[in-house]
Amino acid sequence: MADSPHAQSLKSRAKLLAARGELREALEAYEAALRVDPDDPVSHLRVAEMYQSLEHEAAAISAYLNAARAWTRAGELLRAVAALVMARVPGTRFDVVHTVAERFALPPGALAPTFAWVPDGKDPGVPVLASVGREAFVALVEALEVRERSVLLEFKRQSLARVSAAHPEVDAAVHAFYQRRLVENLLRTSPLFTNLPPALKQAMSREFDLRAVPAGEVLLTQGQPGDAFYLLLRGQVQLSLEQRGRIVLLPELREGDVFGEISLLLDKPVSATVRTRTPCVVLRLERAAFERHVVTQPGLKGQLMRMGTERLQQTAKALFV
């Protein structure tokens, strides 16, 4: 709801008074604005800041809590969390923390996608930790720190590790966020995927599986049906094939290379064994998802066919060396 002209006038006057250093007068003006509009979270926050500057800590805490409640009612959950953190009195704000936690812990999709996927120009509404339970969320709020008046909320590594140890769901939520963000960045920047429609990128980002793979593990086996498409994010993999009892090594694949596409596109057995030469991180797309999202895109399918053809030609040359 937009401010009334009277409330706007009072807030403008309060801002001017605060800039002059007339904090008591600014406080009175902000409190007058709240009498006109009691649900304005910004005025509650300014009142809290004025009280804090005047070293009235109890009144500041109460005003921060009022701001958190107002922002929660308005659905501005991150702002509510920031106000809670600025209050910084364990126990006093526990009921408000739980109120915010309940809003965050709605079933997936009840408010909006997680912070891991942000459509262009749209506010995600719910942050990365929306999937964790109430108690875990409360513990996380307790671990947050305010770094700037912007406001920036920070989880220190040790704080996050401590909360995750008590609430394993937090670690799972952070890992899911990391995976989604990594995939989305890749889909935005990779020449292979850059021309895909935004809706398709969003759908694909939910299907890729991020995996850490130790050295020496076989990802694809020559002669077996292909089960997935892979993109190598980190490390090196060795391609090899067996021909008349001898093993032929093919050129290694490095970060950014893809594999597994030939078998899926041609619906044939895997043409070469793929084994990790070093510890690797890969993105894996199951066959069914590959057929839904890749095979139906002529441009992307054509690119992969050309890449696959080049690799088959390299394989043929290696066999006759």
mmCIF file of N, CA and C in Angstrom, residues 152-217:
data_model
loop_
_atom_site.group_PDB
_atom_site.id
_atom_site.type_symbol
_atom_site.label_atom_id
_atom_site.label_comp_id
_atom_site.label_asym_id
_atom_site.label_seq_id
_atom_site.Cartn_x
_atom_site.Cartn_y
_atom_site.Cartn_z
ATOM 1 N N LEU A 152 23.693 -6.335 4.572
ATOM 2 C CA LEU A 152 24.268 -7.578 4.117
ATOM 3 C C LEU A 152 24.234 -8.581 5.261
ATOM 4 N N LEU A 153 23.694 -9.767 4.989
ATOM 5 C CA LEU A 153 23.649 -10.829 5.989
ATOM 6 C C LEU A 153 24.715 -11.860 5.652
ATOM 7 N N GLU A 154 25.489 -12.248 6.637
ATOM 8 C CA GLU A 154 26.628 -13.132 6.394
ATOM 9 C C GLU A 154 26.577 -14.380 7.258
ATOM 10 N N PHE A 155 26.811 -15.533 6.620
ATOM 11 C CA PHE A 155 27.079 -16.760 7.350
ATOM 12 C C PHE A 155 28.579 -16.996 7.316
ATOM 13 N N LYS A 156 29.217 -16.993 8.448
ATOM 14 C CA LYS A 156 30.617 -17.399 8.486
ATOM 15 C C LYS A 156 30.687 -18.915 8.343
ATOM 16 N N ARG A 157 31.782 -19.390 7.755
ATOM 17 C CA ARG A 157 31.923 -20.827 7.501
ATOM 18 C C ARG A 157 31.701 -21.654 8.767
ATOM 19 N N GLN A 158 32.347 -21.207 9.863
ATOM 20 C CA GLN A 158 32.232 -21.994 11.093
ATOM 21 C C GLN A 158 30.811 -21.967 11.654
ATOM 22 N N SER A 159 30.112 -20.846 11.484
ATOM 23 C CA SER A 159 28.730 -20.772 11.965
ATOM 24 C C SER A 159 27.830 -21.701 11.165
ATOM 25 N N LEU A 160 28.015 -21.693 9.841
ATOM 26 C CA LEU A 160 27.202 -22.554 8.989
ATOM 27 C C LEU A 160 27.499 -24.030 9.268
ATOM 28 N N ALA A 161 28.773 -24.350 9.498
ATOM 29 C CA ALA A 161 29.138 -25.735 9.812
ATOM 30 C C ALA A 161 28.509 -26.180 11.129
ATOM 31 N N ARG A 162 28.475 -25.265 12.103
ATOM 32 C CA ARG A 162 27.885 -25.605 13.404
ATOM 33 C C ARG A 162 26.389 -25.877 13.277
ATOM 34 N N VAL A 163 25.694 -25.018 12.542
ATOM 35 C CA VAL A 163 24.252 -25.210 12.370
ATOM 36 C C VAL A 163 23.973 -26.472 11.550
ATOM 37 N N SER A 164 24.786 -26.703 10.503
ATOM 38 C CA SER A 164 24.582 -27.888 9.660
ATOM 39 C C SER A 164 24.790 -29.176 10.439
ATOM 40 N N ALA A 165 25.723 -29.158 11.402
ATOM 41 C CA ALA A 165 25.960 -30.358 12.216
ATOM 42 C C ALA A 165 24.719 -30.711 13.029
ATOM 43 N N ALA A 166 24.023 -29.697 13.507
ATOM 44 C CA ALA A 166 22.814 -29.932 14.301
ATOM 45 C C ALA A 166 21.591 -30.147 13.418
ATOM 46 N N HIS A 167 21.621 -29.575 12.221
ATOM 47 C CA HIS A 167 20.476 -29.650 11.300
ATOM 48 C C HIS A 167 20.986 -30.031 9.914
ATOM 49 N N PRO A 168 21.154 -31.313 9.618
ATOM 50 C CA PRO A 168 21.706 -31.756 8.330
ATOM 51 C C PRO A 168 20.948 -31.229 7.124
ATOM 52 N N GLU A 169 19.674 -30.897 7.287
ATOM 53 C CA GLU A 169 18.896 -30.393 6.167
ATOM 54 C C GLU A 169 19.457 -29.082 5.620
ATOM 55 N N VAL A 170 20.151 -28.325 6.481
ATOM 56 C CA VAL A 170 20.767 -27.071 6.043
ATOM 57 C C VAL A 170 21.856 -27.349 5.020
ATOM 58 N N ASP A 171 22.696 -28.337 5.312
ATOM 59 C CA ASP A 171 23.765 -28.692 4.379
ATOM 60 C C ASP A 171 23.186 -29.128 3.039
ATOM 61 N N ALA A 172 22.087 -29.883 3.084
ATOM 62 C CA ALA A 172 21.447 -30.326 1.844
ATOM 63 C C ALA A 172 20.894 -29.142 1.061
ATOM 64 N N ALA A 173 20.297 -28.167 1.768
ATOM 65 C CA ALA A 173 19.741 -26.990 1.093
ATOM 66 C C ALA A 173 20.842 -26.155 0.447
ATOM 67 N N VAL A 174 21.953 -25.978 1.155
ATOM 68 C CA VAL A 174 23.067 -25.192 0.613
ATOM 69 C C VAL A 174 23.667 -25.903 -0.598
ATOM 70 N N HIS A 175 23.808 -27.231 -0.498
ATOM 71 C CA HIS A 175 24.349 -27.987 -1.629
ATOM 72 C C HIS A 175 23.435 -27.865 -2.849
ATOM 73 N N ALA A 176 22.118 -27.957 -2.619
ATOM 74 C CA ALA A 176 21.170 -27.834 -3.735
ATOM 75 C C ALA A 176 21.259 -26.448 -4.359
ATOM 76 N N PHE A 177 21.383 -25.422 -3.520
ATOM 77 C CA PHE A 177 21.526 -24.056 -4.026
ATOM 78 C C PHE A 177 22.797 -23.926 -4.868
ATOM 79 N N TYR A 178 23.907 -24.469 -4.353
ATOM 80 C CA TYR A 178 25.187 -24.407 -5.072
ATOM 81 C C TYR A 178 25.070 -25.091 -6.429
ATOM 82 N N GLN A 179 24.434 -26.262 -6.442
ATOM 83 C CA GLN A 179 24.296 -26.988 -7.695
ATOM 84 C C GLN A 179 23.459 -26.207 -8.702
ATOM 85 N N ARG A 180 22.316 -25.688 -8.245
ATOM 86 C CA ARG A 180 21.458 -24.942 -9.157
ATOM 87 C C ARG A 180 22.161 -23.702 -9.684
ATOM 88 N N ARG A 181 22.845 -22.964 -8.812
ATOM 89 C CA ARG A 181 23.532 -21.749 -9.250
ATOM 90 C C ARG A 181 24.630 -22.083 -10.257
ATOM 91 N N LEU A 182 25.365 -23.169 -10.017
ATOM 92 C CA LEU A 182 26.426 -23.581 -10.924
ATOM 93 C C LEU A 182 25.859 -23.920 -12.297
ATOM 94 N N VAL A 183 24.778 -24.692 -12.301
ATOM 95 C CA VAL A 183 24.168 -25.082 -13.575
ATOM 96 C C VAL A 183 23.615 -23.871 -14.309
ATOM 97 N N GLU A 184 22.956 -22.974 -13.591
ATOM 98 C CA GLU A 184 22.380 -21.791 -14.228
ATOM 99 C C GLU A 184 23.461 -20.913 -14.846
ATOM 100 N N ASN A 185 24.567 -20.726 -14.120
ATOM 101 C CA ASN A 185 25.675 -19.944 -14.667
ATOM 102 C C ASN A 185 26.222 -20.587 -15.931
ATOM 103 N N LEU A 186 26.330 -21.909 -15.911
ATOM 104 C CA LEU A 186 26.817 -22.626 -17.083
ATOM 105 C C LEU A 186 25.872 -22.451 -18.264
ATOM 106 N N LEU A 187 24.585 -22.605 -18.018
ATOM 107 C CA LEU A 187 23.609 -22.487 -19.106
ATOM 108 C C LEU A 187 23.574 -21.076 -19.680
ATOM 109 N N ARG A 188 23.903 -20.075 -18.837
ATOM 110 C CA ARG A 188 23.923 -18.694 -19.321
ATOM 111 C C ARG A 188 25.169 -18.376 -20.138
ATOM 112 N N THR A 189 26.291 -19.009 -19.810
ATOM 113 C CA THR A 189 27.570 -18.599 -20.387
ATOM 114 C C THR A 189 28.148 -19.558 -21.424
ATOM 115 N N SER A 190 27.753 -20.828 -21.395
ATOM 116 C CA SER A 190 28.323 -21.794 -22.328
ATOM 117 C C SER A 190 27.821 -21.541 -23.744
ATOM 118 N N PRO A 191 28.728 -21.499 -24.740
ATOM 119 C CA PRO A 191 28.295 -21.322 -26.141
ATOM 120 C C PRO A 191 27.342 -22.421 -26.593
ATOM 121 N N LEU A 192 27.443 -23.578 -25.947
ATOM 122 C CA LEU A 192 26.592 -24.697 -26.330
ATOM 123 C C LEU A 192 25.130 -24.459 -25.980
ATOM 124 N N PHE A 193 24.890 -23.737 -24.882
ATOM 125 C CA PHE A 193 23.518 -23.571 -24.384
ATOM 126 C C PHE A 193 23.003 -22.130 -24.457
ATOM 127 N N THR A 194 23.848 -21.191 -24.840
ATOM 128 C CA THR A 194 23.489 -19.775 -24.683
ATOM 129 C C THR A 194 22.257 -19.352 -25.472
ATOM 130 N N ASN A 195 21.970 -20.023 -26.584
ATOM 131 C CA ASN A 195 20.829 -19.617 -27.417
ATOM 132 C C ASN A 195 19.524 -20.320 -27.062
ATOM 133 N N LEU A 196 19.547 -21.132 -26.019
ATOM 134 C CA LEU A 196 18.314 -21.811 -25.621
ATOM 135 C C LEU A 196 17.330 -20.826 -25.002
ATOM 136 N N PRO A 197 16.027 -21.047 -25.161
ATOM 137 C CA PRO A 197 15.029 -20.169 -24.529
ATOM 138 C C PRO A 197 15.174 -20.197 -23.008
ATOM 139 N N PRO A 198 14.910 -19.075 -22.326
ATOM 140 C CA PRO A 198 15.030 -19.028 -20.854
ATOM 141 C C PRO A 198 14.225 -20.108 -20.154
ATOM 142 N N ALA A 199 13.020 -20.384 -20.642
ATOM 143 C CA ALA A 199 12.179 -21.401 -19.992
ATOM 144 C C ALA A 199 12.834 -22.777 -20.073
ATOM 145 N N LEU A 200 13.492 -23.066 -21.190
ATOM 146 C CA LEU A 200 14.161 -24.357 -21.339
ATOM 147 C C LEU A 200 15.385 -24.432 -20.424
ATOM 148 N N LYS A 201 16.121 -23.322 -20.312
ATOM 149 C CA LYS A 201 17.263 -23.303 -19.399
ATOM 150 C C LYS A 201 16.809 -23.568 -17.963
ATOM 151 N N GLN A 202 15.697 -22.963 -17.599
ATOM 152 C CA GLN A 202 15.185 -23.176 -16.247
ATOM 153 C C GLN A 202 14.825 -24.642 -16.033
ATOM 154 N N ALA A 203 14.162 -25.242 -17.015
ATOM 155 C CA ALA A 203 13.778 -26.645 -16.892
ATOM 156 C C ALA A 203 15.014 -27.541 -16.824
ATOM 157 N N MET A 204 16.015 -27.259 -17.654
ATOM 158 C CA MET A 204 17.225 -28.083 -17.670
ATOM 159 C C MET A 204 18.010 -27.943 -16.368
ATOM 160 N N SER A 205 17.980 -26.748 -15.778
ATOM 161 C CA SER A 205 18.743 -26.527 -14.552
ATOM 162 C C SER A 205 18.261 -27.427 -13.427
ATOM 163 N N ARG A 206 17.003 -27.848 -13.498
ATOM 164 C CA ARG A 206 16.450 -28.711 -12.464
ATOM 165 C C ARG A 206 16.771 -30.193 -12.716
ATOM 166 N N GLU A 207 17.235 -30.502 -13.924
ATOM 167 C CA GLU A 207 17.454 -31.905 -14.297
ATOM 168 C C GLU A 207 18.913 -32.329 -14.192
ATOM 169 N N PHE A 208 19.854 -31.404 -14.373
ATOM 170 C CA PHE A 208 21.268 -31.762 -14.277
ATOM 171 C C PHE A 208 21.605 -32.193 -12.855
ATOM 172 N N ASP A 209 22.458 -33.193 -12.747
ATOM 173 C CA ASP A 209 22.904 -33.703 -11.456
ATOM 174 C C ASP A 209 24.398 -33.433 -11.319
ATOM 175 N N LEU A 210 24.789 -32.714 -10.282
ATOM 176 C CA LEU A 210 26.199 -32.403 -10.042
ATOM 177 C C LEU A 210 26.835 -33.547 -9.259
ATOM 178 N N ARG A 211 27.967 -34.055 -9.748
ATOM 179 C CA ARG A 211 28.619 -35.181 -9.092
ATOM 180 C C ARG A 211 30.124 -34.953 -8.975
ATOM 181 N N ALA A 212 30.650 -35.277 -7.816
ATOM 182 C CA ALA A 212 32.098 -35.331 -7.621
ATOM 183 C C ALA A 212 32.516 -36.785 -7.796
ATOM 184 N N VAL A 213 33.494 -37.018 -8.675
ATOM 185 C CA VAL A 213 33.876 -38.381 -9.035
ATOM 186 C C VAL A 213 35.362 -38.580 -8.746
ATOM 187 N N PRO A 214 35.727 -39.634 -8.023
ATOM 188 C CA PRO A 214 37.152 -39.870 -7.740
ATOM 189 C C PRO A 214 37.906 -40.316 -8.985
ATOM 190 N N ALA A 215 39.227 -40.218 -8.944
ATOM 191 C CA ALA A 215 40.063 -40.683 -10.053
ATOM 192 C C ALA A 215 39.906 -42.190 -10.224
ATOM 193 N N GLY A 216 39.917 -42.618 -11.484
ATOM 194 C CA GLY A 216 39.873 -44.049 -11.773
ATOM 195 C C GLY A 216 38.485 -44.634 -11.911
ATOM 196 N N GLU A 217 37.446 -43.825 -11.827
ATOM 197 C CA GLU A 217 36.078 -44.353 -11.926
ATOM 198 C C GLU A 217 35.607 -44.338 -13.373
#
